[in-house]
Coordinates of C-alpha atoms in Angstrom, one line a residue:
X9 CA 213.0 34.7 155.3
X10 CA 214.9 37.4 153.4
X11 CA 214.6 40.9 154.2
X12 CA 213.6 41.7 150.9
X13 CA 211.0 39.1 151.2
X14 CA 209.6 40.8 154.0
X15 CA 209.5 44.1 152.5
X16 CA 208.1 43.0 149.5
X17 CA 205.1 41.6 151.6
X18 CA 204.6 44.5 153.5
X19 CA 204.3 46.8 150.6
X20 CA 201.8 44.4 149.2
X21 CA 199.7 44.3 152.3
X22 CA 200.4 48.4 152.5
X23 CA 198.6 48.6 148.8
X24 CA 196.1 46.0 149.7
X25 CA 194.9 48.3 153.2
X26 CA 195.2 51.4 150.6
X27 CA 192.9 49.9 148.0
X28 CA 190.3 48.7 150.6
X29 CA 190.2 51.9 152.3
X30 CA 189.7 53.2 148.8
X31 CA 186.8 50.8 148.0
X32 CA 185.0 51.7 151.4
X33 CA 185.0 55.4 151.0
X34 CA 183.8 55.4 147.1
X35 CA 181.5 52.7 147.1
X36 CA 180.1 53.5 149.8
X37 CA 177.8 55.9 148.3
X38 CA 176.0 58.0 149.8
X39 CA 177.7 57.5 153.7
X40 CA 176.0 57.4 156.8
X41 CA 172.5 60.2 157.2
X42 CA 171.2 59.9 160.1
X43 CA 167.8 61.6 160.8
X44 CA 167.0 64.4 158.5
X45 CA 164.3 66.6 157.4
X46 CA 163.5 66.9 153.8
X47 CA 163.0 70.4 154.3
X48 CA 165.9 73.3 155.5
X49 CA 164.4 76.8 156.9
X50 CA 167.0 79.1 154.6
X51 CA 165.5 82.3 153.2
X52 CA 168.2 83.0 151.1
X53 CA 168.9 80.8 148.6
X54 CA 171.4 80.7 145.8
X55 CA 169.4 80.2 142.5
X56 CA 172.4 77.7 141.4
X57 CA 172.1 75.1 144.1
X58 CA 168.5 74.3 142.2
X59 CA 170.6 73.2 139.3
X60 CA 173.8 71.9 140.8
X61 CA 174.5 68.4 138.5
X62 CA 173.5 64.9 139.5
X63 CA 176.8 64.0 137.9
X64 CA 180.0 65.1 137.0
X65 CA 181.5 63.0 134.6
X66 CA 185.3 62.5 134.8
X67 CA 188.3 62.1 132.4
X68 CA 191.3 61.4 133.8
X69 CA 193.1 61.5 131.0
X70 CA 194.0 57.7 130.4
X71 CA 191.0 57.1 128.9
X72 CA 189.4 56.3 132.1
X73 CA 187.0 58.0 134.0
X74 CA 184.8 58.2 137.3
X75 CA 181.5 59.9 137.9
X76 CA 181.3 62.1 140.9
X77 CA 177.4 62.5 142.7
X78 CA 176.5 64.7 144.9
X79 CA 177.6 62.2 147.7
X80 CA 180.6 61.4 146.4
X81 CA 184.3 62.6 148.0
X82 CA 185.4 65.7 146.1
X83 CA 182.2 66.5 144.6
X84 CA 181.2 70.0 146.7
X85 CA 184.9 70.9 145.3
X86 CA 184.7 69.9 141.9
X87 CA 181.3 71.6 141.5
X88 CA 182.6 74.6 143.3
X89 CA 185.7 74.9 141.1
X90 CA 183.6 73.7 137.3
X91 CA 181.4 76.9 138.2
X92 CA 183.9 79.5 138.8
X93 CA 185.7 77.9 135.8
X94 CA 182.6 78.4 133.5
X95 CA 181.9 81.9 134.8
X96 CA 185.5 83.1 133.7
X97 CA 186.4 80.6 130.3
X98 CA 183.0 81.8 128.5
X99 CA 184.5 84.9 127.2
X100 CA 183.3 84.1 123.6
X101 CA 179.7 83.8 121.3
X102 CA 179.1 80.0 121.0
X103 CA 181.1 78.7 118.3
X104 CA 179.8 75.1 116.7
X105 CA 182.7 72.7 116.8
X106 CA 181.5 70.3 114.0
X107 CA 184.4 68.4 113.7
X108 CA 184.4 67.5 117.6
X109 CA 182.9 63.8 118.4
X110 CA 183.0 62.1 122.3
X111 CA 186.2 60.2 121.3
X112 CA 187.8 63.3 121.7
X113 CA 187.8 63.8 125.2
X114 CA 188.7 60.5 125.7
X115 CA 192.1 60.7 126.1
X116 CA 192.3 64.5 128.0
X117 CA 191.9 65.4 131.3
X118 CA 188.2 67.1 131.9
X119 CA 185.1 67.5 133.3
X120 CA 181.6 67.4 132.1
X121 CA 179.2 68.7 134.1
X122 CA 175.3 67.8 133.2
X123 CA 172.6 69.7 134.8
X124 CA 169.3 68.3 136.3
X125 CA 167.4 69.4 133.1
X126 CA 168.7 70.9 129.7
X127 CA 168.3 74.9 130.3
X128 CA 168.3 77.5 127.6
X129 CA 171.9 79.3 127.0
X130 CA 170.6 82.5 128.1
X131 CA 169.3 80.8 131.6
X132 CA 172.6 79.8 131.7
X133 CA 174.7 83.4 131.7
X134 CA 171.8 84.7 133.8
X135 CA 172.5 82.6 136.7
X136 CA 176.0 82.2 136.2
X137 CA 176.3 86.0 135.7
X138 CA 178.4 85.8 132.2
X139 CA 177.9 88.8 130.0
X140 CA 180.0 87.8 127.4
X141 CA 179.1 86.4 123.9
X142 CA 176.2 86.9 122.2
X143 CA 173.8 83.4 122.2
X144 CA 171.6 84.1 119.2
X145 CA 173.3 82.0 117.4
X146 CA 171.8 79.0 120.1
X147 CA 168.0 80.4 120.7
X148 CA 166.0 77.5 120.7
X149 CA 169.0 74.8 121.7
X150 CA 169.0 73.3 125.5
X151 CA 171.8 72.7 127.0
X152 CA 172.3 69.6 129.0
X153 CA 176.0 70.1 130.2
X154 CA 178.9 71.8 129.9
X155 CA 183.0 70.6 129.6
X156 CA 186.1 72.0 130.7
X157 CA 189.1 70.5 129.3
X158 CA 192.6 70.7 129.4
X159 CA 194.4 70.9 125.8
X160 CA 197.7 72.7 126.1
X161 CA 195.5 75.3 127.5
X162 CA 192.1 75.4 129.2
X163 CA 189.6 75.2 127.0
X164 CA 184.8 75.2 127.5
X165 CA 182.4 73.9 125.9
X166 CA 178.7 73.9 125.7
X167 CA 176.7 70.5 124.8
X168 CA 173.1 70.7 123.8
X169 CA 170.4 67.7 123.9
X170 CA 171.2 66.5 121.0
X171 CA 175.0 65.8 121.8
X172 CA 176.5 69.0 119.4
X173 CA 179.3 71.1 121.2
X174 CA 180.2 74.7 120.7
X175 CA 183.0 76.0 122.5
X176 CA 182.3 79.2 124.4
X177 CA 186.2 80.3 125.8
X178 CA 189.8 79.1 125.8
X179 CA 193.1 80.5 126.2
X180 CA 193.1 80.3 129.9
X181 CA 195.7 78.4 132.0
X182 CA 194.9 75.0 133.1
X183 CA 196.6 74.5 135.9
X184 CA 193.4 74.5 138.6
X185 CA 191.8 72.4 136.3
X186 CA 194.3 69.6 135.8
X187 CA 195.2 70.0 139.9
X188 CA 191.6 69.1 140.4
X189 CA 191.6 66.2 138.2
X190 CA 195.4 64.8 140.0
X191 CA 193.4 65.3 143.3
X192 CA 190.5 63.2 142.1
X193 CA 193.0 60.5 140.3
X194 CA 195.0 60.2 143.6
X195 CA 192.0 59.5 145.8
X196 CA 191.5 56.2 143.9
X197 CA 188.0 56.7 142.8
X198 CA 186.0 54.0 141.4
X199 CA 186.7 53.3 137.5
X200 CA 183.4 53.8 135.2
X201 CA 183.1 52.0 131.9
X202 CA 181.6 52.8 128.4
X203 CA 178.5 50.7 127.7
X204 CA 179.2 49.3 124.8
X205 CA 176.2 47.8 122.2
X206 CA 175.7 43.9 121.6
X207 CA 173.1 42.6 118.8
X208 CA 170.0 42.7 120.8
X209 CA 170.7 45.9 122.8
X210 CA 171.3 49.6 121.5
X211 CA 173.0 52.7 123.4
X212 CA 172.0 56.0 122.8
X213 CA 175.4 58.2 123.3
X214 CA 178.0 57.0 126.2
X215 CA 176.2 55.3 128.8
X216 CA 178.4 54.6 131.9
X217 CA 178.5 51.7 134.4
X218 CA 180.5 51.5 137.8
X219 CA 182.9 48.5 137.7
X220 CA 182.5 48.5 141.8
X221 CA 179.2 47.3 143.3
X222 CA 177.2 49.9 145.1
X223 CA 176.0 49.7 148.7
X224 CA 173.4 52.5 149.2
X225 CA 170.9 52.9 152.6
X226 CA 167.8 52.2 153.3
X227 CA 165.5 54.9 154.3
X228 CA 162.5 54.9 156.9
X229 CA 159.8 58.1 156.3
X230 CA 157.6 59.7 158.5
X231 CA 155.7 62.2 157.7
X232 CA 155.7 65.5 159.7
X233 CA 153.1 67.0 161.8
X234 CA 151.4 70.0 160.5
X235 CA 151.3 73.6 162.2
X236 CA 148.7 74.8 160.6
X237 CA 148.7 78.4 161.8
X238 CA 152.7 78.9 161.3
X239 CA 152.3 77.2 157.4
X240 CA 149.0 80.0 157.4
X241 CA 151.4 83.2 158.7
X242 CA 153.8 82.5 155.9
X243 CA 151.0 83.8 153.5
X244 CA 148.3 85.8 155.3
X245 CA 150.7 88.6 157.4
X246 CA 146.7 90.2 158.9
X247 CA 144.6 87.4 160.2
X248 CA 141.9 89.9 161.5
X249 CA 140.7 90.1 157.5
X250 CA 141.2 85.8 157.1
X251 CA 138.9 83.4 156.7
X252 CA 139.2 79.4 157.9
X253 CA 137.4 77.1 156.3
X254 CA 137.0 73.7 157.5
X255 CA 135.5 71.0 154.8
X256 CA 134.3 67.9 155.3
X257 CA 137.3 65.8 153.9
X258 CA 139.5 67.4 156.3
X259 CA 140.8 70.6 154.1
X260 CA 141.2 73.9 155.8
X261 CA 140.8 76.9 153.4
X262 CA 142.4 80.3 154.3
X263 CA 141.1 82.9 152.2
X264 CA 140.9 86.8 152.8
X265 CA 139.0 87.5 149.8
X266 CA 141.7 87.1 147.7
X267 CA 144.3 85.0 147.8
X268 CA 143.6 81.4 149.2
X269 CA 145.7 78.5 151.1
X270 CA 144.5 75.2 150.8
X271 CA 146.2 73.0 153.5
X272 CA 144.9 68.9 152.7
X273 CA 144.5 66.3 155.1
X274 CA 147.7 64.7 154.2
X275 CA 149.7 67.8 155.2
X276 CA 150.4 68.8 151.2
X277 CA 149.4 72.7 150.5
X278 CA 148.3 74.8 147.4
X279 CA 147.9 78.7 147.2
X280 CA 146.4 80.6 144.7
X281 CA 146.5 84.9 144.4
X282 CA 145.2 85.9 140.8
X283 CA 147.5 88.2 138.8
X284 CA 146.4 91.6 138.2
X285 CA 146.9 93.6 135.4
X286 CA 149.2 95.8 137.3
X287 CA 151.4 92.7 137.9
X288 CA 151.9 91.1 134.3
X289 CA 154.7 93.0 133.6
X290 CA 157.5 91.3 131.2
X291 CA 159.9 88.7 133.4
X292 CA 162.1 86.0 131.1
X293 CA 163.0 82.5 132.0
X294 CA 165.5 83.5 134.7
X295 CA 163.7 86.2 136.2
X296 CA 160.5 84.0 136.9
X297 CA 162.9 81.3 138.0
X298 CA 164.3 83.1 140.7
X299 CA 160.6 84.4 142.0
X300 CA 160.2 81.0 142.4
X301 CA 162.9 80.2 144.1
X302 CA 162.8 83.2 146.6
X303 CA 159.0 82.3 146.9
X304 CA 160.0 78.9 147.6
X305 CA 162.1 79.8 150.5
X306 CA 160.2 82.3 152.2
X307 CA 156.8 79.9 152.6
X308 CA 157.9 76.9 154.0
X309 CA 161.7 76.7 153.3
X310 CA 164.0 75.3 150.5
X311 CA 163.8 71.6 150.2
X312 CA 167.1 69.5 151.2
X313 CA 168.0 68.0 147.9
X314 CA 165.5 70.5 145.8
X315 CA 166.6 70.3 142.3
X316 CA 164.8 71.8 138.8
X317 CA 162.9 68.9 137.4
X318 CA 160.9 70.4 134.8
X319 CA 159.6 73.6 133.0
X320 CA 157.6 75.3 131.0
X321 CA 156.4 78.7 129.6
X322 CA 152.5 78.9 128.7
X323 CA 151.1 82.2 126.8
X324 CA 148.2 83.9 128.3
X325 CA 145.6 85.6 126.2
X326 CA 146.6 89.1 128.0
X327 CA 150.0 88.9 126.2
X328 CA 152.1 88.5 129.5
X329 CA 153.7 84.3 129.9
X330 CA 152.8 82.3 132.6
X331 CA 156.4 80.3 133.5
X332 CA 155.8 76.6 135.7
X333 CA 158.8 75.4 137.6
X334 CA 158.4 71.6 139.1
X335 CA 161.1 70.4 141.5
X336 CA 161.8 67.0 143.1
X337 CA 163.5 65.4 145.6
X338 CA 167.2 64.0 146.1
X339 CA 168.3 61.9 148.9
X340 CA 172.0 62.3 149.1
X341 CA 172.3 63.1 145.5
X342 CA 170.1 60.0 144.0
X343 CA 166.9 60.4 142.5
X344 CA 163.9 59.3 143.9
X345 CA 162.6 57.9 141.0
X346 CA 158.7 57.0 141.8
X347 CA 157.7 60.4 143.7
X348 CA 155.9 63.0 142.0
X349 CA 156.7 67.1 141.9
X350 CA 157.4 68.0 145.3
X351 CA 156.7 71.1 144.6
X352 CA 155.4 73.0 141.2
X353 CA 154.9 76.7 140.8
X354 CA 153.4 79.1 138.6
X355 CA 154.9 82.7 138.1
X356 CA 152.9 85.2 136.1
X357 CA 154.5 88.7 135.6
X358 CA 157.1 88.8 139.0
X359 CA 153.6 87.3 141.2
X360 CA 153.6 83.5 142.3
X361 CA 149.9 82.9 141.1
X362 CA 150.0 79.3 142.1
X363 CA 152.1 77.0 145.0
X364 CA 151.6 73.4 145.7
X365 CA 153.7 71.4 148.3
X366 CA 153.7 67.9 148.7
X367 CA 154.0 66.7 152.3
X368 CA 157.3 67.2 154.4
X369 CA 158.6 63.9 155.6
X370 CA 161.8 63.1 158.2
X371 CA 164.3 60.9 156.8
X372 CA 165.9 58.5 159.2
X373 CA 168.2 55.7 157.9
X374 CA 167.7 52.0 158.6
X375 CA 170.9 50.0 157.4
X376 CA 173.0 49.3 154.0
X377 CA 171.6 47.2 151.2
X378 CA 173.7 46.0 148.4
X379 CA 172.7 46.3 144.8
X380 CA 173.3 43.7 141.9
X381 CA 175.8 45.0 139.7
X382 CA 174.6 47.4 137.0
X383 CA 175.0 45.1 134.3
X384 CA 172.8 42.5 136.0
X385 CA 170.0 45.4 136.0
X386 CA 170.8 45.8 132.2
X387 CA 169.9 42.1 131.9
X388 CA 166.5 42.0 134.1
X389 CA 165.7 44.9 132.0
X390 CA 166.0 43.1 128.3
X391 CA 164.1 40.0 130.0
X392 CA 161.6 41.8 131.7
X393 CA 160.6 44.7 129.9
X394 CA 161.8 43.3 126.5
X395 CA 164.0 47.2 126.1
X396 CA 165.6 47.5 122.6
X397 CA 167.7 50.6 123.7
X398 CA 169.4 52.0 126.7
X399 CA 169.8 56.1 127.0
X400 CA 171.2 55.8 130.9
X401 CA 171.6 53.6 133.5
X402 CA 172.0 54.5 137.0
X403 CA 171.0 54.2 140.9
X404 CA 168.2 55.8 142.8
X405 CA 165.6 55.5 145.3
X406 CA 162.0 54.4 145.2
X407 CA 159.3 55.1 147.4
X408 CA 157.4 51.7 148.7
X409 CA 155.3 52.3 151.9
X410 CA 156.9 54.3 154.5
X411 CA 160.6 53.0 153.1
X412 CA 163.0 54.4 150.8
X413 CA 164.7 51.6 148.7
X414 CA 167.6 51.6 146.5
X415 CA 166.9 50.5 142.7
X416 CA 168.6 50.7 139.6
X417 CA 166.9 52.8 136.6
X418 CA 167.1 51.9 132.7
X419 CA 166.5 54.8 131.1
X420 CA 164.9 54.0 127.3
X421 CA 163.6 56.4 124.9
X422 CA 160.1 56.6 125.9
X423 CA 159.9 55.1 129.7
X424 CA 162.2 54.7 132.9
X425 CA 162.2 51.0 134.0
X426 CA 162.7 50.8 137.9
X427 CA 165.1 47.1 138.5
X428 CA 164.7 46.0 142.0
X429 CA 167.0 43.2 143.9
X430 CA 166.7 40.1 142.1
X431 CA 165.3 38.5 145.2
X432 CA 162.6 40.6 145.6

């Protein structure tokens, strides 16, 4: 054999090793978690980590793109980077970019970054701490994500539900930016298609799908044991004026006349302390949000993989706004899609007026399943559930017994339909 021969072999079997390494590290997703607790005693809490993105959608600048979870390499950096980024390009009052469609960012190098749930502008500067540009021009608009992009200079932009942009800063170098997106490019991440429509099937927006199979763990639960005096201390600080109450389902009440702790048989909790009068002072989105959080943290802990599900703001008859927060759970960045709240609260005025916490459960891994391809999911879908459209598509976990299972989700217009293994 020639030497060249050889050589030429060897580089092929170098790229082949590289690729496969490649493969393993990306779709593997999320890598090994051992045991864990779906609960982490923090008292401070950064208000942001409620809302950090299930996603980051990439574009590399070739028209392809890769989708970054929370699980994913480079994520924590990316997300890290996109938020610093935000804070300092929104220099600006949003300014409606009409003539911008999807297509455009096709071909630039970008990130969007779409939150957990759409969130009001203002929300937005509040907990990024932007004071520039005036938002009046938005009031009433969510926003669902936002995109940094690199066009001869770096340039943000805001994108509400229903998919208009409005650019909020440029002028700014790009060079962190389009570093970030090199780093990402080099690491071989896996390549993410555009769903595209057929006669039987429409797509609301750009829908992605992976063109790598996924491997994702299984999950065993058990469900912690309750200290009932230590969850009690974290509310009542004088138990010489507290009641307990034991019922006959197996409920202890703690009450000292006023507020109240309900902790259930099944190890969930609700507290209640009415709002005075005193207490209904003016708070906005924001301000109620992060009572919550802070609430959150000091009675029973932040939960690993909290995220804002859901809100609300309800009008009392007194004048003041009663704000309602729910949070779920995500295990290593995916969804689990069957659960309910983990945890909802009410904040009246700056008081927590109402608390409930589902049950804390240990998380302990029990091997890899592989997942039919997302297409495939696509198809059981159509046949199944007879869906005419498609608004997402996308992994996540389902509760069944004491087990944590990987599924895929269709996302439709009206209903989330939850695909299992074909064999199942």
């Amino acid at each position: 054999m020639s030497r060249d021969f050889i050589l030429g072999w060897t580089l092929i079997l170098l790229v082949a090793i590289s690729l496969f390494l490649s493969f393993n590290i990306w779709s593997r997703v999320p890598g090994h978690l051992g045991t864990a607790r779906t609960v982490q005693y923090e008292k401070n809490i950064d208000p942001i980590s409620a809302v950090s993105p299930e996603k980051i959608l990439v574009y590399l600048g070739n028209s392809f793109n890769t989708i970054l979870k929370p699980s994913s390499p480079l994520y924590d950096k990316t997300w890290a980077i996109s938020k610093k980024l935000l804070a300092s390009q929104w220099t600006i009052s949003p300014e409606p970019m009409t003539n911008i469609k999807q297509e455009y960012f096709t071909y630039k190098k970008g990130l969007e970054v779409f939150f957990p749930t759409p969130l009001p502008p203002s929300f937005i500067k509040q907990l990024f701490d932007i004071s520039a540009g005036d938002t009046s021009i938005i009031d009433g608009k969510l926003i669902r994500s936002f995109i940094l992009v690199s066009d001869g200079e770096l340039l943000c932009y805001l994108t509400d539900s229903d998919g208009s942009y409005y650019k909020v800063g440029k002028g700014d170098s790009d060079a962190e930016l389009t570093g970030l997106i090199k780093e990402i490019n080099d690491s071989s991440p896996p390549m993410f298609a555009s769903l595209t429509a057929d006669v039987n099937l429409k797509v609301n927006g750009d829908v992605y799908v992976s063109l790598l199979p996924y491997e994702l763990p299984m999950y065993s639960l058990k469900k912690e044991t309750i200290l009932e005096e230590q969850v009690a201390s974290e509310f009542f600080m004088d138990f010489s004026v507290t009641r307990r109450i034991e019922e006959r389902d197996g409920t202890i009440i703690y009450t000292d006349g006023q507020q109240g702790l309900r902790i259930y048989d099944d190890g969930s909790i609700e507290y209640n302390f009415p709002v005075t009068q005193e207490q209904r002072k003016t708070q906005n989105l924001y301000e109620a949000f992060k009572t919550a959080i802070d609430f959150v943290a000091s009675h029973g802990g932040w939960p690993e993989g909290g995220y804002l599900a859901s809100y609300e703001a309800k009008s009392e008859s007194q004048g003041s706004t009663t704000y309602i927060f729910r949070f779920k759970i995500r295990v290593n960045g995916f969804r689990i899609v069957n659960s309910d709240d983990y945890i909802v609260i009410a904040v009246e005025g700056n008081q927590v007026k109402n608390y409930y916490r589902d049950v804390a459960w240990s998380i302990k891994q029990e091997g890899i399943r592989d997942l039919m391809t997302p297409v495939e999911a696509l198809n059981a879908a159509v046949s199944t559930k007879n869906i005419k459209t498609v608004n997402d598509i996308y992994p996540g976990y389902m509760i069944e017994g004491e087990k944590l299972k990987p599924v895929w989700v269709i996302k439709t217009a009206d209903m989330e339909v939850i695909i299992q293994d074909l064999s199942e």
